[in-house]
Every structure is written in C-alpha cells, then in structure tokens.
Amino acid sequence: MALSLKSTAFSCLTALSTVFVSLPAHALDDQQKKEFGAFIKEYLIENPEIMLEVQEALERKQYDTRNAKAAEAVADNQKTIFQSKYDLSLGNPNGDVTLVEFFDYNCGYCKRAMSDVDAILKTDKNVRFVLKEFPILGPESLEAHKVSNAVKLLAPEKYPEFQRTLLGSTGRANEASAIEVAESLGIKEADIRKSMAANPNDAQVKEAYQLATNLGITGTPSYVIGNEAIFGAVGTTPLKEKIANMRACGKATCS
C-alpha cells in the first residue's frame, strides 16, 4: 500500500511539475505557487531518496557526456595521443595494445598508481605504455618536467629509470631533486642545464595541455586506451579489462 501511495504521489508530482513548467509565470497566482511549492517540499521531505536518484541520474548524464567528448577527441587526435615526438614509452615498443598515461611528478595518485602499470608490464609483455608528461601541479612540477625533458634528449635509454625513480620518490619533485636523480644515473648537471637552455619544453607542455583540454582531462593520472579516456587512478583490474577488450574487439569497451 505504501508503495502504491508513493507511486501515486510521485506521478502527481511529475504531472504537476510538467504543468507548472509549461505554464507562463502569470498563469498561477501567488497562492497557487505557494501551495505548489509546499507540496513539492513536503513530498521531497517524505521521500528524500528521490534526491539521491536525481543525483545519480545527473552523474550518469555527466559521465556519459564526458566520455562522448573524450571519444570524439581521441578519434581526432590519434597521432598526438599515441605517437607524439615528445613522448617515450615503457614495455614493448611494438606491443599490440598501447596505454597512454598523463602524469605529473608531484601527483600523489600517480605515485600510488605507478605500481598498477608496473604490475601490468611485468605480466603482459605485449603492452606499450606511453608516458605523457603533464605538469599541472605548480611551478615545481614544471621545473621537474623540464629536467625530465633534458634527460629524454640527452639519454633516452636512461629515461625509463629516471622517470620511475623520480615519480616513485618521496618529497616534492622540483629542479634540484630531478637533477639529483639524473646525476645518480650518470648524467652531468652541466649537460642537463645546457640542454634545458637550448631545448625548452614549452612546445611539449603546450601540446599536452591542449590535448588534455580536448579530452576533458583535468587531473592526473588519466589514461587513454583505444577509443576511450579513463579519468583517475582506477587500479590494475579495470586497466587489464580494457587491454583485454582491445584484443577481443578492437575497442576499450566491447558491446
């Protein structure tokens, strides 16, 4: 009986809402508006779960809209996402599936998510993992990424170890800490500073920022695989599922 009354009340609320919205403001007098508002308030107080349903529906709509935008941007920016001249990769350079990560050296979630990707690379020898540097967490991040760019240019073979060491370190990444890591790998500070002066990574940063804007990426880590963008540190299992889907149907999500 309670369910029936609730359904009836909700139907009445929906009908009244439709009528109210469709009518011009002058179609209801002040007393009618007051009574209508009181009815809505009373119904929502008695059935607050409706607000949760509305919130869930809104979140689903926003999620679907964001994913649709990202999918369109992925289709329009294939080369920049997967084959940018500024990016280096880990794993198998000829892997059958490519996973791209937008990261910042000072991103705590990126540090924790590093083990997710490392676990995948350890067990799956046919994945190509592209590191897309995306310094968004302040001037110190930009400094660290400038040093990182110099390492890529001076000693690309040492970049993977540099990147994993700096990202996995504790404390704030900045120019000094990045140079310290580079020096531990045998790269001289003088050479780093010379490369930084001669080859500022402004173009790389600009490309990453524009790409992130197109994809709707506002934080790190964020990933791109196949035709989809994945927002946040989602963990190993969802990433493995996307990789498996790529092999099964050629898309990150199989219908």
mmCIF file with all atom_site columns, N, CA and C in Angstrom, residues 130-198:
data_model
loop_
_atom_site.group_PDB
_atom_site.id
_atom_site.type_symbol
_atom_site.label_atom_id
_atom_site.label_alt_id
_atom_site.label_comp_id
_atom_site.label_asym_id
_atom_site.label_entity_id
_atom_site.label_seq_id
_atom_site.pdbx_PDB_ins_code
_atom_site.Cartn_x
_atom_site.Cartn_y
_atom_site.Cartn_z
_atom_site.occupancy
_atom_site.B_iso_or_equiv
_atom_site.pdbx_formal_charge
_atom_site.auth_seq_id
_atom_site.auth_comp_id
_atom_site.auth_asym_id
_atom_site.auth_atom_id
_atom_site.pdbx_PDB_model_num
ATOM 1   N N  . VAL A 1 130 ? 52.808 4.482  -22.934 1.00 0.00 ? 130 VAL A N  1
ATOM 2   C CA . VAL A 1 130 ? 53.309 5.812  -23.295 1.00 0.00 ? 130 VAL A CA 1
ATOM 3   C C  . VAL A 1 130 ? 53.200 6.753  -22.098 1.00 0.00 ? 130 VAL A C  1
ATOM 4   N N  . LEU A 1 131 ? 54.300 7.443  -21.806 1.00 0.00 ? 131 LEU A N  1
ATOM 5   C CA . LEU A 1 131 ? 54.356 8.391  -20.693 1.00 0.00 ? 131 LEU A CA 1
ATOM 6   C C  . LEU A 1 131 ? 54.170 9.801  -21.232 1.00 0.00 ? 131 LEU A C  1
ATOM 7   N N  . LYS A 1 132 ? 53.021 10.392 -20.940 1.00 0.00 ? 132 LYS A N  1
ATOM 8   C CA . LYS A 1 132 ? 52.740 11.737 -21.430 1.00 0.00 ? 132 LYS A CA 1
ATOM 9   C C  . LYS A 1 132 ? 52.868 12.716 -20.260 1.00 0.00 ? 132 LYS A C  1
ATOM 10  N N  . GLU A 1 133 ? 53.933 13.485 -20.269 1.00 0.00 ? 133 GLU A N  1
ATOM 11  C CA . GLU A 1 133 ? 54.214 14.400 -19.167 1.00 0.00 ? 133 GLU A CA 1
ATOM 12  C C  . GLU A 1 133 ? 53.252 15.587 -19.206 1.00 0.00 ? 133 GLU A C  1
ATOM 13  N N  . PHE A 1 134 ? 52.617 15.820 -18.056 1.00 0.00 ? 134 PHE A N  1
ATOM 14  C CA . PHE A 1 134 ? 51.536 16.803 -17.966 1.00 0.00 ? 134 PHE A CA 1
ATOM 15  C C  . PHE A 1 134 ? 51.681 17.578 -16.653 1.00 0.00 ? 134 PHE A C  1
ATOM 16  N N  . PRO A 1 135 ? 52.603 18.551 -16.610 1.00 0.00 ? 135 PRO A N  1
ATOM 17  C CA . PRO A 1 135 ? 52.864 19.280 -15.362 1.00 0.00 ? 135 PRO A CA 1
ATOM 18  C C  . PRO A 1 135 ? 51.773 20.290 -15.039 1.00 0.00 ? 135 PRO A C  1
ATOM 19  N N  . ILE A 1 136 ? 50.918 19.942 -14.090 1.00 0.00 ? 136 ILE A N  1
ATOM 20  C CA . ILE A 1 136 ? 49.792 20.827 -13.757 1.00 0.00 ? 136 ILE A CA 1
ATOM 21  C C  . ILE A 1 136 ? 49.762 21.207 -12.281 1.00 0.00 ? 136 ILE A C  1
ATOM 22  N N  . LEU A 1 137 ? 50.740 20.729 -11.515 1.00 0.00 ? 137 LEU A N  1
ATOM 23  C CA . LEU A 1 137 ? 50.689 20.937 -10.067 1.00 0.00 ? 137 LEU A CA 1
ATOM 24  C C  . LEU A 1 137 ? 51.702 21.977 -9.587  1.00 0.00 ? 137 LEU A C  1
ATOM 25  N N  . GLY A 1 138 ? 51.805 23.054 -10.334 1.00 0.00 ? 138 GLY A N  1
ATOM 26  C CA . GLY A 1 138 ? 52.597 24.172 -9.862  1.00 0.00 ? 138 GLY A CA 1
ATOM 27  C C  . GLY A 1 138 ? 53.971 24.312 -10.487 1.00 0.00 ? 138 GLY A C  1
ATOM 28  N N  . PRO A 1 139 ? 54.679 25.384 -10.153 1.00 0.00 ? 139 PRO A N  1
ATOM 29  C CA . PRO A 1 139 ? 56.000 25.689 -10.733 1.00 0.00 ? 139 PRO A CA 1
ATOM 30  C C  . PRO A 1 139 ? 57.020 24.586 -10.519 1.00 0.00 ? 139 PRO A C  1
ATOM 31  N N  . GLU A 1 140 ? 56.996 23.945 -9.348  1.00 0.00 ? 140 GLU A N  1
ATOM 32  C CA . GLU A 1 140 ? 57.979 22.889 -9.090  1.00 0.00 ? 140 GLU A CA 1
ATOM 33  C C  . GLU A 1 140 ? 57.778 21.704 -10.034 1.00 0.00 ? 140 GLU A C  1
ATOM 34  N N  . SER A 1 141 ? 56.540 21.393 -10.318 1.00 0.00 ? 141 SER A N  1
ATOM 35  C CA . SER A 1 141 ? 56.275 20.321 -11.285 1.00 0.00 ? 141 SER A CA 1
ATOM 36  C C  . SER A 1 141 ? 56.828 20.684 -12.656 1.00 0.00 ? 141 SER A C  1
ATOM 37  N N  . LEU A 1 142 ? 56.627 21.934 -13.052 1.00 0.00 ? 142 LEU A N  1
ATOM 38  C CA . LEU A 1 142 ? 57.142 22.380 -14.344 1.00 0.00 ? 142 LEU A CA 1
ATOM 39  C C  . LEU A 1 142 ? 58.664 22.277 -14.377 1.00 0.00 ? 142 LEU A C  1
ATOM 40  N N  . GLU A 1 143 ? 59.320 22.631 -13.272 1.00 0.00 ? 143 GLU A N  1
ATOM 41  C CA . GLU A 1 143 ? 60.780 22.508 -13.179 1.00 0.00 ? 143 GLU A CA 1
ATOM 42  C C  . GLU A 1 143 ? 61.211 21.057 -13.368 1.00 0.00 ? 143 GLU A C  1
ATOM 43  N N  . ALA A 1 144 ? 60.569 20.156 -12.651 1.00 0.00 ? 144 ALA A N  1
ATOM 44  C CA . ALA A 1 144 ? 60.927 18.737 -12.725 1.00 0.00 ? 144 ALA A CA 1
ATOM 45  C C  . ALA A 1 144 ? 60.737 18.192 -14.131 1.00 0.00 ? 144 ALA A C  1
ATOM 46  N N  . HIS A 1 145 ? 59.677 18.615 -14.784 1.00 0.00 ? 145 HIS A N  1
ATOM 47  C CA . HIS A 1 145 ? 59.416 18.132 -16.139 1.00 0.00 ? 145 HIS A CA 1
ATOM 48  C C  . HIS A 1 145 ? 60.407 18.723 -17.149 1.00 0.00 ? 145 HIS A C  1
ATOM 49  N N  . LYS A 1 146 ? 60.923 19.905 -16.890 1.00 0.00 ? 146 LYS A N  1
ATOM 50  C CA . LYS A 1 146 ? 61.950 20.474 -17.765 1.00 0.00 ? 146 LYS A CA 1
ATOM 51  C C  . LYS A 1 146 ? 63.231 19.639 -17.688 1.00 0.00 ? 146 LYS A C  1
ATOM 52  N N  . VAL A 1 147 ? 63.594 19.240 -16.473 1.00 0.00 ? 147 VAL A N  1
ATOM 53  C CA . VAL A 1 147 ? 64.757 18.360 -16.312 1.00 0.00 ? 147 VAL A CA 1
ATOM 54  C C  . VAL A 1 147 ? 64.489 17.027 -16.991 1.00 0.00 ? 147 VAL A C  1
ATOM 55  N N  . SER A 1 148 ? 63.281 16.521 -16.821 1.00 0.00 ? 148 SER A N  1
ATOM 56  C CA . SER A 1 148 ? 62.904 15.243 -17.430 1.00 0.00 ? 148 SER A CA 1
ATOM 57  C C  . SER A 1 148 ? 63.037 15.302 -18.944 1.00 0.00 ? 148 SER A C  1
ATOM 58  N N  . ASN A 1 149 ? 62.632 16.426 -19.519 1.00 0.00 ? 149 ASN A N  1
ATOM 59  C CA . ASN A 1 149 ? 62.759 16.586 -20.963 1.00 0.00 ? 149 ASN A CA 1
ATOM 60  C C  . ASN A 1 149 ? 64.223 16.556 -21.393 1.00 0.00 ? 149 ASN A C  1
ATOM 61  N N  . ALA A 1 150 ? 65.083 17.171 -20.597 1.00 0.00 ? 150 ALA A N  1
ATOM 62  C CA . ALA A 1 150 ? 66.519 17.156 -20.908 1.00 0.00 ? 150 ALA A CA 1
ATOM 63  C C  . ALA A 1 150 ? 67.057 15.734 -20.861 1.00 0.00 ? 150 ALA A C  1
ATOM 64  N N  . VAL A 1 151 ? 66.614 14.952 -19.886 1.00 0.00 ? 151 VAL A N  1
ATOM 65  C CA . VAL A 1 151 ? 67.048 13.554 -19.786 1.00 0.00 ? 151 VAL A CA 1
ATOM 66  C C  . VAL A 1 151 ? 66.616 12.774 -21.027 1.00 0.00 ? 151 VAL A C  1
ATOM 67  N N  . LYS A 1 152 ? 65.395 13.008 -21.473 1.00 0.00 ? 152 LYS A N  1
ATOM 68  C CA . LYS A 1 152 ? 64.905 12.319 -22.675 1.00 0.00 ? 152 LYS A CA 1
ATOM 69  C C  . LYS A 1 152 ? 65.785 12.619 -23.885 1.00 0.00 ? 152 LYS A C  1
ATOM 70  N N  . LEU A 1 153 ? 66.227 13.870 -23.989 1.00 0.00 ? 153 LEU A N  1
ATOM 71  C CA . LEU A 1 153 ? 67.031 14.278 -25.137 1.00 0.00 ? 153 LEU A CA 1
ATOM 72  C C  . LEU A 1 153 ? 68.474 13.804 -25.019 1.00 0.00 ? 153 LEU A C  1
ATOM 73  N N  . LEU A 1 154 ? 69.028 13.850 -23.806 1.00 0.00 ? 154 LEU A N  1
ATOM 74  C CA . LEU A 1 154 ? 70.433 13.503 -23.605 1.00 0.00 ? 154 LEU A CA 1
ATOM 75  C C  . LEU A 1 154 ? 70.660 11.996 -23.536 1.00 0.00 ? 154 LEU A C  1
ATOM 76  N N  . ALA A 1 155 ? 69.782 11.301 -22.862 1.00 0.00 ? 155 ALA A N  1
ATOM 77  C CA . ALA A 1 155 ? 69.998 9.861  -22.639 1.00 0.00 ? 155 ALA A CA 1
ATOM 78  C C  . ALA A 1 155 ? 68.659 9.139  -22.615 1.00 0.00 ? 155 ALA A C  1
ATOM 79  N N  . PRO A 1 156 ? 68.013 9.020  -23.753 1.00 0.00 ? 156 PRO A N  1
ATOM 80  C CA . PRO A 1 156 ? 66.689 8.393  -23.795 1.00 0.00 ? 156 PRO A CA 1
ATOM 81  C C  . PRO A 1 156 ? 66.661 6.980  -23.216 1.00 0.00 ? 156 PRO A C  1
ATOM 82  N N  . GLU A 1 157 ? 67.782 6.279  -23.294 1.00 0.00 ? 157 GLU A N  1
ATOM 83  C CA . GLU A 1 157 ? 67.836 4.924  -22.754 1.00 0.00 ? 157 GLU A CA 1
ATOM 84  C C  . GLU A 1 157 ? 67.762 4.916  -21.223 1.00 0.00 ? 157 GLU A C  1
ATOM 85  N N  . LYS A 1 158 ? 68.092 6.063  -20.609 1.00 0.00 ? 158 LYS A N  1
ATOM 86  C CA . LYS A 1 158 ? 68.045 6.159  -19.149 1.00 0.00 ? 158 LYS A CA 1
ATOM 87  C C  . LYS A 1 158 ? 66.737 6.795  -18.650 1.00 0.00 ? 158 LYS A C  1
ATOM 88  N N  . TYR A 1 159 ? 65.950 7.275  -19.573 1.00 0.00 ? 159 TYR A N  1
ATOM 89  C CA . TYR A 1 159 ? 64.712 7.951  -19.181 1.00 0.00 ? 159 TYR A CA 1
ATOM 90  C C  . TYR A 1 159 ? 63.760 7.059  -18.392 1.00 0.00 ? 159 TYR A C  1
ATOM 91  N N  . PRO A 1 160 ? 63.520 5.805  -18.801 1.00 0.00 ? 160 PRO A N  1
ATOM 92  C CA . PRO A 1 160 ? 62.576 4.980  -18.024 1.00 0.00 ? 160 PRO A CA 1
ATOM 93  C C  . PRO A 1 160 ? 62.962 4.873  -16.547 1.00 0.00 ? 160 PRO A C  1
ATOM 94  N N  . GLU A 1 161 ? 64.244 4.644  -16.280 1.00 0.00 ? 161 GLU A N  1
ATOM 95  C CA . GLU A 1 161 ? 64.685 4.535  -14.888 1.00 0.00 ? 161 GLU A CA 1
ATOM 96  C C  . GLU A 1 161 ? 64.572 5.883  -14.178 1.00 0.00 ? 161 GLU A C  1
ATOM 97  N N  . PHE A 1 162 ? 64.908 6.951  -14.888 1.00 0.00 ? 162 PHE A N  1
ATOM 98  C CA . PHE A 1 162 ? 64.775 8.288  -14.312 1.00 0.00 ? 162 PHE A CA 1
ATOM 99  C C  . PHE A 1 162 ? 63.318 8.566  -13.952 1.00 0.00 ? 162 PHE A C  1
ATOM 100 N N  . GLN A 1 163 ? 62.432 8.291  -14.885 1.00 0.00 ? 163 GLN A N  1
ATOM 101 C CA . GLN A 1 163 ? 61.019 8.589  -14.682 1.00 0.00 ? 163 GLN A CA 1
ATOM 102 C C  . GLN A 1 163 ? 60.437 7.795  -13.514 1.00 0.00 ? 163 GLN A C  1
ATOM 103 N N  . ARG A 1 164 ? 60.731 6.516  -13.445 1.00 0.00 ? 164 ARG A N  1
ATOM 104 C CA . ARG A 1 164 ? 60.194 5.688  -12.369 1.00 0.00 ? 164 ARG A CA 1
ATOM 105 C C  . ARG A 1 164 ? 60.814 6.064  -11.019 1.00 0.00 ? 164 ARG A C  1
ATOM 106 N N  . THR A 1 165 ? 62.090 6.435  -11.041 1.00 0.00 ? 165 THR A N  1
ATOM 107 C CA . THR A 1 165 ? 62.763 6.815  -9.783  1.00 0.00 ? 165 THR A CA 1
ATOM 108 C C  . THR A 1 165 ? 62.210 8.128  -9.246  1.00 0.00 ? 165 THR A C  1
ATOM 109 N N  . LEU A 1 166 ? 62.095 9.142  -10.103 1.00 0.00 ? 166 LEU A N  1
ATOM 110 C CA . LEU A 1 166 ? 61.609 10.447 -9.648  1.00 0.00 ? 166 LEU A CA 1
ATOM 111 C C  . LEU A 1 166 ? 60.142 10.366 -9.242  1.00 0.00 ? 166 LEU A C  1
ATOM 112 N N  . LEU A 1 167 ? 59.324 9.687  -10.032 1.00 0.00 ? 167 LEU A N  1
ATOM 113 C CA . LEU A 1 167 ? 57.909 9.563  -9.710  1.00 0.00 ? 167 LEU A CA 1
ATOM 114 C C  . LEU A 1 167 ? 57.714 8.773  -8.421  1.00 0.00 ? 167 LEU A C  1
ATOM 115 N N  . GLY A 1 168 ? 58.583 7.807  -8.190  1.00 0.00 ? 168 GLY A N  1
ATOM 116 C CA . GLY A 1 168 ? 58.445 6.967  -7.002  1.00 0.00 ? 168 GLY A CA 1
ATOM 117 C C  . GLY A 1 168 ? 59.095 7.521  -5.758  1.00 0.00 ? 168 GLY A C  1
ATOM 118 N N  . SER A 1 169 ? 59.746 8.663  -5.869  1.00 0.00 ? 169 SER A N  1
ATOM 119 C CA . SER A 1 169 ? 60.446 9.229  -4.722  1.00 0.00 ? 169 SER A CA 1
ATOM 120 C C  . SER A 1 169 ? 59.484 9.934  -3.775  1.00 0.00 ? 169 SER A C  1
ATOM 121 N N  . THR A 1 170 ? 59.926 10.097 -2.533  1.00 0.00 ? 170 THR A N  1
ATOM 122 C CA . THR A 1 170 ? 59.139 10.845 -1.565  1.00 0.00 ? 170 THR A CA 1
ATOM 123 C C  . THR A 1 170 ? 59.548 12.316 -1.620  1.00 0.00 ? 170 THR A C  1
ATOM 124 N N  . GLY A 1 171 ? 58.733 13.166 -1.070  1.00 0.00 ? 171 GLY A N  1
ATOM 125 C CA . GLY A 1 171 ? 59.062 14.586 -1.102  1.00 0.00 ? 171 GLY A CA 1
ATOM 126 C C  . GLY A 1 171 ? 58.627 15.231 -2.404  1.00 0.00 ? 171 GLY A C  1
ATOM 127 N N  . ARG A 1 172 ? 58.795 16.539 -2.441  1.00 0.00 ? 172 ARG A N  1
ATOM 128 C CA . ARG A 1 172 ? 58.354 17.334 -3.582  1.00 0.00 ? 172 ARG A CA 1
ATOM 129 C C  . ARG A 1 172 ? 59.363 17.263 -4.723  1.00 0.00 ? 172 ARG A C  1
ATOM 130 N N  . ALA A 1 173 ? 58.894 16.915 -5.920  1.00 0.00 ? 173 ALA A N  1
ATOM 131 C CA . ALA A 1 173 ? 59.765 16.906 -7.099  1.00 0.00 ? 173 ALA A CA 1
ATOM 132 C C  . ALA A 1 173 ? 59.948 18.332 -7.587  1.00 0.00 ? 173 ALA A C  1
ATOM 133 N N  . ASN A 1 174 ? 61.180 18.716 -7.834  1.00 0.00 ? 174 ASN A N  1
ATOM 134 C CA . ASN A 1 174 ? 61.489 20.044 -8.364  1.00 0.00 ? 174 ASN A CA 1
ATOM 135 C C  . ASN A 1 174 ? 62.768 19.937 -9.186  1.00 0.00 ? 174 ASN A C  1
ATOM 136 N N  . GLU A 1 175 ? 63.329 21.067 -9.579  1.00 0.00 ? 175 GLU A N  1
ATOM 137 C CA . GLU A 1 175 ? 64.539 21.034 -10.402 1.00 0.00 ? 175 GLU A CA 1
ATOM 138 C C  . GLU A 1 175 ? 65.682 20.328 -9.686  1.00 0.00 ? 175 GLU A C  1
ATOM 139 N N  . ALA A 1 176 ? 65.882 20.661 -8.424  1.00 0.00 ? 176 ALA A N  1
ATOM 140 C CA . ALA A 1 176 ? 67.009 20.088 -7.684  1.00 0.00 ? 176 ALA A CA 1
ATOM 141 C C  . ALA A 1 176 ? 66.880 18.584 -7.523  1.00 0.00 ? 176 ALA A C  1
ATOM 142 N N  . SER A 1 177 ? 65.698 18.112 -7.129  1.00 0.00 ? 177 SER A N  1
ATOM 143 C CA . SER A 1 177 ? 65.526 16.668 -6.926  1.00 0.00 ? 177 SER A CA 1
ATOM 144 C C  . SER A 1 177 ? 65.599 15.914 -8.242  1.00 0.00 ? 177 SER A C  1
ATOM 145 N N  . ALA A 1 178 ? 65.085 16.518 -9.315  1.00 0.00 ? 178 ALA A N  1
ATOM 146 C CA . ALA A 1 178 ? 65.150 15.866 -10.626 1.00 0.00 ? 178 ALA A CA 1
ATOM 147 C C  . ALA A 1 178 ? 66.595 15.768 -11.115 1.00 0.00 ? 178 ALA A C  1
ATOM 148 N N  . ILE A 1 179 ? 67.362 16.829 -10.921 1.00 0.00 ? 179 ILE A N  1
ATOM 149 C CA . ILE A 1 179 ? 68.773 16.795 -11.321 1.00 0.00 ? 179 ILE A CA 1
ATOM 150 C C  . ILE A 1 179 ? 69.534 15.765 -10.491 1.00 0.00 ? 179 ILE A C  1
ATOM 151 N N  . GLU A 1 180 ? 69.198 15.663 -9.229  1.00 0.00 ? 180 GLU A N  1
ATOM 152 C CA . GLU A 1 180 ? 69.855 14.669 -8.360  1.00 0.00 ? 180 GLU A CA 1
ATOM 153 C C  . GLU A 1 180 ? 69.637 13.259 -8.880  1.00 0.00 ? 180 GLU A C  1
ATOM 154 N N  . VAL A 1 181 ? 68.405 12.964 -9.285  1.00 0.00 ? 181 VAL A N  1
ATOM 155 C CA . VAL A 1 181 ? 68.109 11.638 -9.839  1.00 0.00 ? 181 VAL A CA 1
ATOM 156 C C  . VAL A 1 181 ? 68.885 11.433 -11.141 1.00 0.00 ? 181 VAL A C  1
ATOM 157 N N  . ALA A 1 182 ? 68.899 12.448 -11.994 1.00 0.00 ? 182 ALA A N  1
ATOM 158 C CA . ALA A 1 182 ? 69.613 12.340 -13.269 1.00 0.00 ? 182 ALA A CA 1
ATOM 159 C C  . ALA A 1 182 ? 71.107 12.100 -13.043 1.00 0.00 ? 182 ALA A C  1
ATOM 160 N N  . GLU A 1 183 ? 71.683 12.808 -12.079 1.00 0.00 ? 183 GLU A N  1
ATOM 161 C CA . GLU A 1 183 ? 73.116 12.640 -11.793 1.00 0.00 ? 183 GLU A CA 1
ATOM 162 C C  . GLU A 1 183 ? 73.408 11.237 -11.266 1.00 0.00 ? 183 GLU A C  1
ATOM 163 N N  . SER A 1 184 ? 72.465 10.672 -10.508 1.00 0.00 ? 184 SER A N  1
ATOM 164 C CA . SER A 1 184 ? 72.673 9.313  -9.997  1.00 0.00 ? 184 SER A CA 1
ATOM 165 C C  . SER A 1 184 ? 72.728 8.286  -11.119 1.00 0.00 ? 184 SER A C  1
ATOM 166 N N  . LEU A 1 185 ? 72.210 8.678  -12.281 1.00 0.00 ? 185 LEU A N  1
ATOM 167 C CA . LEU A 1 185 ? 72.223 7.796  -13.455 1.00 0.00 ? 185 LEU A CA 1
ATOM 168 C C  . LEU A 1 185 ? 73.390 8.111  -14.389 1.00 0.00 ? 185 LEU A C  1
ATOM 169 N N  . GLY A 1 186 ? 74.261 9.016  -13.955 1.00 0.00 ? 186 GLY A N  1
ATOM 170 C CA . GLY A 1 186 ? 75.459 9.316  -14.737 1.00 0.00 ? 186 GLY A CA 1
ATOM 171 C C  . GLY A 1 186 ? 75.315 10.462 -15.714 1.00 0.00 ? 186 GLY A C  1
ATOM 172 N N  . ILE A 1 187 ? 74.270 11.246 -15.594 1.00 0.00 ? 187 ILE A N  1
ATOM 173 C CA . ILE A 1 187 ? 74.076 12.391 -16.486 1.00 0.00 ? 187 ILE A CA 1
ATOM 174 C C  . ILE A 1 187 ? 74.550 13.645 -15.748 1.00 0.00 ? 187 ILE A C  1
ATOM 175 N N  . LYS A 1 188 ? 75.451 14.385 -16.338 1.00 0.00 ? 188 LYS A N  1
ATOM 176 C CA . LYS A 1 188 ? 76.061 15.534 -15.673 1.00 0.00 ? 188 LYS A CA 1
ATOM 177 C C  . LYS A 1 188 ? 75.099 16.719 -15.601 1.00 0.00 ? 188 LYS A C  1
ATOM 178 N N  . GLU A 1 189 ? 75.140 17.414 -14.476 1.00 0.00 ? 189 GLU A N  1
ATOM 179 C CA . GLU A 1 189 ? 74.278 18.572 -14.294 1.00 0.00 ? 189 GLU A CA 1
ATOM 180 C C  . GLU A 1 189 ? 74.539 19.643 -15.344 1.00 0.00 ? 189 GLU A C  1
ATOM 181 N N  . ALA A 1 190 ? 75.801 19.845 -15.682 1.00 0.00 ? 190 ALA A N  1
ATOM 182 C CA . ALA A 1 190 ? 76.142 20.864 -16.689 1.00 0.00 ? 190 ALA A CA 1
ATOM 183 C C  . ALA A 1 190 ? 75.480 20.553 -18.020 1.00 0.00 ? 190 ALA A C  1
ATOM 184 N N  . ASP A 1 191 ? 75.472 19.280 -18.380 1.00 0.00 ? 191 ASP A N  1
ATOM 185 C CA . ASP A 1 191 ? 74.844 18.876 -19.644 1.00 0.00 ? 191 ASP A CA 1
ATOM 186 C C  . ASP A 1 191 ? 73.327 19.065 -19.584 1.00 0.00 ? 191 ASP A C  1
ATOM 187 N N  . ILE A 1 192 ? 72.763 18.786 -18.421 1.00 0.00 ? 192 ILE A N  1
ATOM 188 C CA . ILE A 1 192 ? 71.317 18.961 -18.251 1.00 0.00 ? 192 ILE A CA 1
ATOM 189 C C  . ILE A 1 192 ? 70.937 20.426 -18.424 1.00 0.00 ? 192 ILE A C  1
ATOM 190 N N  . ARG A 1 193 ? 71.675 21.298 -17.757 1.00 0.00 ? 193 ARG A N  1
ATOM 191 C CA . ARG A 1 193 ? 71.354 22.724 -17.821 1.00 0.00 ? 193 ARG A CA 1
ATOM 192 C C  . ARG A 1 193 ? 71.576 23.278 -19.233 1.00 0.00 ? 193 ARG A C  1
ATOM 193 N N  . LYS A 1 194 ? 72.566 22.780 -19.902 1.00 0.00 ? 194 LYS A N  1
ATOM 194 C CA . LYS A 1 194 ? 72.809 23.212 -21.283 1.00 0.00 ? 194 LYS A CA 1
ATOM 195 C C  . LYS A 1 194 ? 71.657 22.780 -22.185 1.00 0.00 ? 194 LYS A C  1
ATOM 196 N N  . SER A 1 195 ? 71.196 21.555 -21.992 1.00 0.00 ? 195 SER A N  1
ATOM 197 C CA . SER A 1 195 ? 70.080 21.051 -22.797 1.00 0.00 ? 195 SER A CA 1
ATOM 198 C C  . SER A 1 195 ? 68.798 21.815 -22.481 1.00 0.00 ? 195 SER A C  1
ATOM 199 N N  . MET A 1 196 ? 68.562 22.120 -21.212 1.00 0.00 ? 196 MET A N  1
ATOM 200 C CA . MET A 1 196 ? 67.374 22.865 -20.818 1.00 0.00 ? 196 MET A CA 1
ATOM 201 C C  . MET A 1 196 ? 67.345 24.250 -21.446 1.00 0.00 ? 196 MET A C  1
ATOM 202 N N  . ALA A 1 197 ? 68.513 24.872 -21.526 1.00 0.00 ? 197 ALA A N  1
ATOM 203 C CA . ALA A 1 197 ? 68.598 26.214 -22.110 1.00 0.00 ? 197 ALA A CA 1
ATOM 204 C C  . ALA A 1 197 ? 68.379 26.172 -23.616 1.00 0.00 ? 197 ALA A C  1
ATOM 205 N N  . ALA A 1 198 ? 68.920 25.144 -24.245 1.00 0.00 ? 198 ALA A N  1
ATOM 206 C CA . ALA A 1 198 ? 68.847 25.045 -25.702 1.00 0.00 ? 198 ALA A CA 1
ATOM 207 C C  . ALA A 1 198 ? 67.515 24.474 -26.191 1.00 0.00 ? 198 ALA A C  1
#
